[in-house]
Amino acid sequence: MKPRHFLTLADLTPADLRALLDRARVLKTEFGERRMQETLYGRVLAMIFEKSSTRTRVSFEAAMVHLGGHAIFLAPGDSQLVRGEPPEDTARVLSRMVDCILIRTHAHRRLEAFAGAAEVPVINGLSDLHHPCQLLADLQTFVEHRGEIRGSKVAWIGDGNNVCHSYIEAAALLGLRLHIASPEGFQPAAEILKKAGGEVILSGDPRQAVEGADLVLTDVWTSMGQEADAEARRIAFEGFQVNGALMRLAAPDALFMHCLPAHRGEEVTSEVIDGPQSVVWEEAGNRLHAQKALLEFLLR
Ligand code: CP
Ligand code: NVA
């Protein structure tokens, strides 16, 4: 039987996603009371990182320890992948040794090649096209604050790339109203928009996108791997900063989220990210609980 992978949020049904969010909430309570159950006793997760990470790496590794399992971290350059071993060969080998594999890689197609050959579940720890693990934590955080996300207006300001693409999939799964404001040339990929469901509205106007929004989001202007274009991007994204003036156009109780790491003074001001509407630390902390729920879902 083919294993169940988590390469994009669309690998889940709406019911799966709801169940994951419910389970994450229980796991968070258990963690808070320090009474974690060893539901993944003896299980091993291999984690391949082809780019940097703080949150994804530490949350998955801590999750495996709390659930009685173990995680093996392969830093960029640690495995034979860096010397050209085909991802399919690595996937076949690791499948005989571990129960689950997480990969953070530049090219989504490399992840798909890996998953196609793997005999154990593969998790996308961030690719150029998607960041589904981030969405699990974001959705959990919103639901904790507001109870329900269906019908809420979500404003995405900035680069229409990986994290934004996962929001487009979330719009279809959970019926949220997603308004995206990106500069010309930095809008979401056409093939992802083609499959969008729910309300997904594109514009070049951040003010229009945030008007009355319940949740305002942004991401870095220069993602990992795009450093050579940083200066051109700074120019292109001028006017797409989430600052106090923009935030005041959103609903008075709107939340602000950012996947982190953030660049204060670029995509967001300190007034917003360090202000009262920001829930970025809870959002980051929820990576632990949401991913525990995901690991249980894929492995049990
Ligand atoms: N948001 C996120 O994935 O953070 P890291 O790059 O630190 O893992
Ligand atoms: N868009 C960012 C997300 C980092 C978690 C990047 O790809 O670098």
GROMACS .gro file of C-alpha atoms and ligand atoms in nm:
model
  316
    1MET     CA    1   0.000   0.000   0.000
    2LYS     CA    2   0.121   0.351  -0.084
    3PRO     CA    3   0.206   0.554   0.226
    4ARG     CA    4   0.015   0.870   0.305
    5HIS     CA    5   0.229   1.180   0.242
    6PHE     CA    6   0.184   1.542   0.350
    7LEU     CA    7   0.330   1.744   0.065
    8THR     CA    8   0.061   2.011   0.047
    9LEU     CA    9  -0.238   2.102   0.260
   10ALA     CA   10  -0.459   1.960  -0.016
   11ASP     CA   11  -0.337   1.612   0.086
   12LEU     CA   12  -0.593   1.647   0.369
   13THR     CA   13  -0.970   1.639   0.350
   14PRO     CA   14  -1.161   1.907   0.543
   15ALA     CA   15  -1.248   1.638   0.800
   16ASP     CA   16  -0.880   1.534   0.835
   17LEU     CA   17  -0.782   1.895   0.891
   18ARG     CA   18  -1.051   1.950   1.154
   19ALA     CA   19  -0.944   1.630   1.331
   20LEU     CA   20  -0.580   1.742   1.329
   21LEU     CA   21  -0.670   2.080   1.478
   22ASP     CA   22  -0.878   1.911   1.750
   23ARG     CA   23  -0.600   1.667   1.834
   24ALA     CA   24  -0.341   1.948   1.840
   25ARG     CA   25  -0.547   2.126   2.102
   26VAL     CA   26  -0.552   1.813   2.324
   27LEU     CA   27  -0.178   1.762   2.276
   28LYS     CA   28  -0.116   2.125   2.372
   29THR     CA   29  -0.307   2.080   2.697
   30GLU     CA   30  -0.117   1.757   2.772
   31PHE     CA   31   0.212   1.935   2.706
   32GLY     CA   32   0.109   2.226   2.930
   33GLU     CA   33   0.040   1.980   3.211
   34ARG     CA   34   0.353   1.778   3.132
   35ARG     CA   35   0.160   1.454   3.083
   36MET     CA   36   0.259   1.361   2.728
   37GLN     CA   37   0.171   1.008   2.606
   38GLU     CA   38   0.431   0.800   2.425
   39THR     CA   39   0.207   0.744   2.123
   40LEU     CA   40   0.506   0.715   1.887
   41TYR     CA   41   0.722   0.498   2.110
   42GLY     CA   42   1.018   0.356   1.919
   43ARG     CA   43   0.933   0.543   1.597
   44VAL     CA   44   1.202   0.732   1.407
   45LEU     CA   45   1.171   1.045   1.193
   46ALA     CA   46   1.453   1.137   0.953
   47MET     CA   47   1.471   1.510   0.882
   48ILE     CA   48   1.653   1.628   0.571
   49PHE     CA   49   1.714   2.001   0.555
   50GLU     CA   50   1.856   2.147   0.235
   51LYS     CA   51   1.806   2.500   0.373
   52SER     CA   52   1.814   2.665   0.716
   53SER     CA   53   1.549   2.623   0.985
   54THR     CA   54   1.486   2.704   1.348
   55ARG     CA   55   1.114   2.638   1.411
   56THR     CA   56   1.056   2.342   1.181
   57ARG     CA   57   1.362   2.152   1.291
   58VAL     CA   58   1.325   2.209   1.666
   59SER     CA   59   0.947   2.155   1.675
   60PHE     CA   60   0.962   1.823   1.489
   61GLU     CA   61   1.257   1.700   1.691
   62ALA     CA   62   1.097   1.798   2.023
   63ALA     CA   63   0.767   1.646   1.907
   64MET     CA   64   0.930   1.307   1.844
   65VAL     CA   65   1.103   1.312   2.183
   66HIS     CA   66   0.780   1.404   2.367
   67LEU     CA   67   0.589   1.124   2.191
   68GLY     CA   68   0.849   0.861   2.280
   69GLY     CA   69   1.021   0.847   1.942
   70HIS     CA   70   1.342   0.985   1.800
   71ALA     CA   71   1.442   1.226   1.523
   72ILE     CA   72   1.757   1.219   1.311
   73PHE     CA   73   1.862   1.559   1.180
   74LEU     CA   74   2.050   1.577   0.852
   75ALA     CA   75   2.175   1.932   0.803
   76PRO     CA   76   2.227   2.083   0.458
   77GLY     CA   77   2.538   1.907   0.338
   78ASP     CA   78   2.518   1.611   0.578
   79SER     CA   79   2.375   1.347   0.348
   80GLN     CA   80   2.488   1.209   0.012
   81LEU     CA   81   2.211   1.415  -0.153
   82VAL     CA   82   2.452   1.706  -0.163
   83ARG     CA   83   2.695   1.492  -0.364
   84GLY     CA   84   2.429   1.404  -0.617
   85GLU     CA   85   2.268   1.083  -0.486
   86PRO     CA   86   1.925   1.081  -0.652
   87PRO     CA   87   1.641   1.168  -0.410
   88GLU     CA   88   1.460   0.848  -0.514
   89ASP     CA   89   1.756   0.632  -0.404
   90THR     CA   90   1.780   0.814  -0.072
   91ALA     CA   91   1.405   0.768  -0.022
   92ARG     CA   92   1.423   0.392  -0.087
   93VAL     CA   93   1.710   0.350   0.158
   94LEU     CA   94   1.565   0.562   0.438
   95SER     CA   95   1.229   0.385   0.400
   96ARG     CA   96   1.402   0.068   0.522
   97MET     CA   97   1.535   0.239   0.832
   98VAL     CA   98   1.289   0.500   0.958
   99ASP     CA   99   0.912   0.541   0.994
  100CYS     CA  100   0.872   0.887   0.845
  101ILE     CA  101   1.081   1.140   0.651
  102LEU     CA  102   1.062   1.519   0.663
  103ILE     CA  103   1.228   1.721   0.388
  104ARG     CA  104   1.292   2.092   0.345
  105THR     CA  105   1.409   2.149  -0.010
  106HIS     CA  106   1.420   2.422  -0.272
  107ALA     CA  107   1.232   2.245  -0.548
  108HIS     CA  108   0.888   2.100  -0.487
  109ARG     CA  109   0.941   1.856  -0.775
  110ARG     CA  110   1.240   1.713  -0.587
  111LEU     CA  111   1.011   1.651  -0.291
  112GLU     CA  112   0.758   1.482  -0.520
  113ALA     CA  113   1.030   1.260  -0.668
  114PHE     CA  114   1.137   1.167  -0.316
  115ALA     CA  115   0.781   1.092  -0.205
  116GLY     CA  116   0.712   0.890  -0.519
  117ALA     CA  117   0.987   0.646  -0.425
  118ALA     CA  118   0.939   0.647  -0.046
  119GLU     CA  119   0.766   0.359   0.129
  120VAL     CA  120   0.701   0.562   0.445
  121PRO     CA  121   0.514   0.893   0.485
  122VAL     CA  122   0.699   1.202   0.362
  123ILE     CA  123   0.633   1.546   0.512
  124ASN     CA  124   0.701   1.875   0.334
  125GLY     CA  125   0.902   2.088   0.575
  126LEU     CA  126   0.892   2.378   0.323
  127SER     CA  127   0.947   2.381  -0.050
  128ASP     CA  128   0.950   2.665  -0.301
  129LEU     CA  129   0.577   2.603  -0.357
  130HIS     CA  130   0.420   2.508  -0.022
  131HIS     CA  131   0.456   2.524   0.356
  132PRO     CA  132   0.168   2.309   0.481
  133CYS     CA  133   0.311   2.251   0.832
  134GLN     CA  134   0.302   2.627   0.892
  135LEU     CA  135  -0.066   2.635   0.806
  136LEU     CA  136  -0.152   2.372   1.068
  137ALA     CA  137  -0.006   2.600   1.338
  138ASP     CA  138  -0.159   2.917   1.195
  139LEU     CA  139  -0.506   2.766   1.174
  140GLN     CA  140  -0.476   2.627   1.528
  141THR     CA  141  -0.376   2.973   1.654
  142PHE     CA  142  -0.667   3.145   1.480
  143VAL     CA  143  -0.919   2.891   1.609
  144GLU     CA  144  -0.782   2.927   1.964
  145HIS     CA  145  -0.848   3.300   1.950
  146ARG     CA  146  -1.167   3.313   1.750
  147GLY     CA  147  -1.330   2.970   1.781
  148GLU     CA  148  -1.400   2.929   1.409
  149ILE     CA  149  -1.228   3.028   1.087
  150ARG     CA  150  -1.497   2.946   0.829
  151GLY     CA  151  -1.615   3.269   0.665
  152SER     CA  152  -1.335   3.480   0.819
  153LYS     CA  153  -1.156   3.733   0.602
  154VAL     CA  154  -0.783   3.664   0.576
  155ALA     CA  155  -0.553   3.923   0.417
  156TRP     CA  156  -0.221   3.813   0.272
  157ILE     CA  157   0.014   4.104   0.203
  158GLY     CA  158   0.335   4.049   0.007
  159ASP     CA  159   0.501   3.762  -0.172
  160GLY     CA  160   0.255   3.517  -0.323
  161ASN     CA  161   0.485   3.219  -0.283
  162ASN     CA  162   0.507   2.910  -0.060
  163VAL     CA  163   0.318   3.016   0.254
  164CYS     CA  164   0.062   3.210   0.050
  165HIS     CA  165   0.006   2.903  -0.171
  166SER     CA  166  -0.075   2.697   0.136
  167TYR     CA  167  -0.329   2.964   0.239
  168ILE     CA  168  -0.491   2.930  -0.104
  169GLU     CA  169  -0.537   2.560  -0.032
  170ALA     CA  170  -0.668   2.638   0.317
  171ALA     CA  171  -0.931   2.868   0.167
  172ALA     CA  172  -1.077   2.575  -0.024
  173LEU     CA  173  -1.058   2.333   0.269
  174LEU     CA  174  -1.200   2.559   0.539
  175GLY     CA  175  -1.408   2.815   0.351
  176LEU     CA  176  -1.210   3.119   0.452
  177ARG     CA  177  -1.218   3.439   0.245
  178LEU     CA  178  -0.865   3.504   0.125
  179HIS     CA  179  -0.765   3.844  -0.012
  180ILE     CA  180  -0.411   3.859  -0.150
  181ALA     CA  181  -0.224   4.182  -0.228
  182SER     CA  182   0.108   4.121  -0.405
  183PRO     CA  183   0.322   4.340  -0.628
  184GLU     CA  184   0.316   4.275  -1.002
  185GLY     CA  185   0.536   3.975  -1.078
  186PHE     CA  186   0.511   3.832  -0.724
  187GLN     CA  187   0.158   3.697  -0.737
  188PRO     CA  188   0.076   3.335  -0.656
  189ALA     CA  189   0.153   3.072  -0.918
  190ALA     CA  190  -0.116   3.031  -1.184
  191GLU     CA  191  -0.130   2.651  -1.145
  192ILE     CA  192  -0.210   2.686  -0.775
  193LEU     CA  193  -0.468   2.960  -0.833
  194LYS     CA  194  -0.632   2.740  -1.097
  195LYS     CA  195  -0.714   2.481  -0.831
  196ALA     CA  196  -0.827   2.738  -0.572
  197GLY     CA  197  -1.164   2.690  -0.410
  198GLY     CA  198  -1.355   2.921  -0.179
  199GLU     CA  199  -1.312   3.297  -0.206
  200VAL     CA  200  -0.964   3.390  -0.328
  201ILE     CA  201  -0.931   3.748  -0.447
  202LEU     CA  202  -0.611   3.899  -0.590
  203SER     CA  203  -0.524   4.264  -0.600
  204GLY     CA  204  -0.225   4.494  -0.601
  205ASP     CA  205  -0.372   4.706  -0.322
  206PRO     CA  206  -0.285   4.613   0.038
  207ARG     CA  207  -0.542   4.862   0.174
  208GLN     CA  208  -0.825   4.694  -0.013
  209ALA     CA  209  -0.704   4.349   0.094
  210VAL     CA  210  -0.688   4.427   0.467
  211GLU     CA  211  -1.014   4.622   0.486
  212GLY     CA  212  -1.219   4.460   0.763
  213ALA     CA  213  -0.989   4.154   0.774
  214ASP     CA  214  -0.996   3.919   1.075
  215LEU     CA  215  -0.641   3.802   1.015
  216VAL     CA  216  -0.352   3.988   0.850
  217LEU     CA  217  -0.045   3.798   0.733
  218THR     CA  218   0.280   3.865   0.564
  219ASP     CA  219   0.610   3.690   0.492
  220VAL     CA  220   0.965   3.794   0.409
  221TRP     CA  221   1.025   3.981   0.084
  222THR     CA  222   1.324   3.760   0.006
  223SER     CA  223   1.273   3.390   0.068
  224MET     CA  224   1.556   3.144   0.118
  225GLY     CA  225   1.739   3.090  -0.209
  226GLN     CA  226   1.641   3.432  -0.352
  227GLU     CA  227   1.911   3.633  -0.176
  228ALA     CA  228   2.069   3.750  -0.504
  229ASP     CA  229   1.746   3.942  -0.582
  230ALA     CA  230   1.710   4.101  -0.239
  231GLU     CA  231   1.767   4.459  -0.352
  232ALA     CA  232   1.529   4.436  -0.649
  233ARG     CA  233   1.271   4.280  -0.419
  234ARG     CA  234   1.304   4.558  -0.162
  235ILE     CA  235   1.212   4.803  -0.438
  236ALA     CA  236   0.928   4.591  -0.576
  237PHE     CA  237   0.770   4.535  -0.232
  238GLU     CA  238   0.776   4.900  -0.127
  239GLY     CA  239   0.420   4.984  -0.025
  240PHE     CA  240   0.354   4.624   0.082
  241GLN     CA  241   0.467   4.666   0.442
  242VAL     CA  242   0.229   4.572   0.722
  243ASN     CA  243   0.248   4.878   0.947
  244GLY     CA  244   0.019   5.039   1.202
  245ALA     CA  245  -0.167   5.246   0.942
  246LEU     CA  246  -0.246   4.935   0.735
  247MET     CA  247  -0.340   4.730   1.042
  248ARG     CA  248  -0.592   4.997   1.147
  249LEU     CA  249  -0.792   4.927   0.829
  250ALA     CA  250  -0.848   4.567   0.942
  251ALA     CA  251  -1.118   4.464   1.192
  252PRO     CA  252  -1.050   4.621   1.534
  253ASP     CA  253  -0.980   4.275   1.683
  254ALA     CA  254  -0.782   4.149   1.383
  255LEU     CA  255  -0.490   3.918   1.454
  256PHE     CA  256  -0.147   3.953   1.295
  257MET     CA  257   0.059   3.645   1.202
  258HIS     CA  258   0.395   3.584   1.035
  259CYS     CA  259   0.558   3.245   0.982
  260LEU     CA  260   0.894   3.393   1.096
  261PRO     CA  261   1.178   3.470   1.069
  262ALA     CA  262   1.071   3.834   1.025
  263HIS     CA  263   1.255   4.144   0.908
  264ARG     CA  264   1.133   4.442   1.110
  265GLY     CA  265   1.132   4.754   0.896
  266GLU     CA  266   1.080   4.554   0.575
  267GLU     CA  267   0.762   4.344   0.545
  268VAL     CA  268   0.641   4.441   0.894
  269THR     CA  269   0.707   4.716   1.145
  270SER     CA  270   0.797   4.654   1.506
  271GLU     CA  271   0.477   4.840   1.602
  272VAL     CA  272   0.277   4.555   1.446
  273ILE     CA  273   0.481   4.241   1.510
  274ASP     CA  274   0.561   4.342   1.869
  275GLY     CA  275   0.218   4.500   1.921
  276PRO     CA  276  -0.099   4.377   2.092
  277GLN     CA  277  -0.263   4.223   1.784
  278SER     CA  278   0.037   4.006   1.702
  279VAL     CA  279   0.013   3.637   1.793
  280VAL     CA  280   0.338   3.533   1.626
  281TRP     CA  281   0.490   3.367   1.935
  282GLU     CA  282   0.183   3.152   1.996
  283GLU     CA  283   0.177   3.077   1.624
  284ALA     CA  284   0.541   2.960   1.634
  285GLY     CA  285   0.480   2.763   1.956
  286ASN     CA  286   0.184   2.586   1.801
  287ARG     CA  287   0.414   2.431   1.541
  288LEU     CA  288   0.502   2.177   1.814
  289HIS     CA  289   0.146   2.071   1.888
  290ALA     CA  290   0.012   2.081   1.532
  291GLN     CA  291   0.300   1.870   1.406
  292LYS     CA  292   0.261   1.617   1.686
  293ALA     CA  293  -0.096   1.573   1.567
  294LEU     CA  294   0.032   1.537   1.210
  295LEU     CA  295   0.294   1.277   1.306
  296GLU     CA  296   0.034   1.070   1.491
  297PHE     CA  297  -0.205   1.102   1.196
  298LEU     CA  298   0.056   0.977   0.949
  299LEU     CA  299   0.215   0.709   1.167
  300ARG     CA  300  -0.064   0.546   1.363
  301CP      N1  301   0.838   2.931   0.984
  301CP      C1  302   0.937   2.842   0.968
  301CP      O1  303   0.921   2.742   0.900
  301CP      O2  304   1.050   2.870   1.038
  301CP      P1  305   1.193   2.800   1.020
  301CP      O3  306   1.246   2.842   0.887
  301CP      O4  307   1.274   2.854   1.134
  301CP      O5  308   1.173   2.652   1.028
  302NVA     N1  309   0.885   3.225   0.241
  302NVA     C1  310   0.986   3.191   0.339
  302NVA     C2  311   0.927   3.108   0.447
  302NVA     C3  312   1.024   3.069   0.557
  302NVA     C4  313   0.960   2.983   0.662
  302NVA     C5  314   1.101   3.119   0.270
  302NVA     O1  315   1.072   3.036   0.183
  302NVA     O2  316   1.217   3.145   0.300
   0.00000   0.00000   0.00000
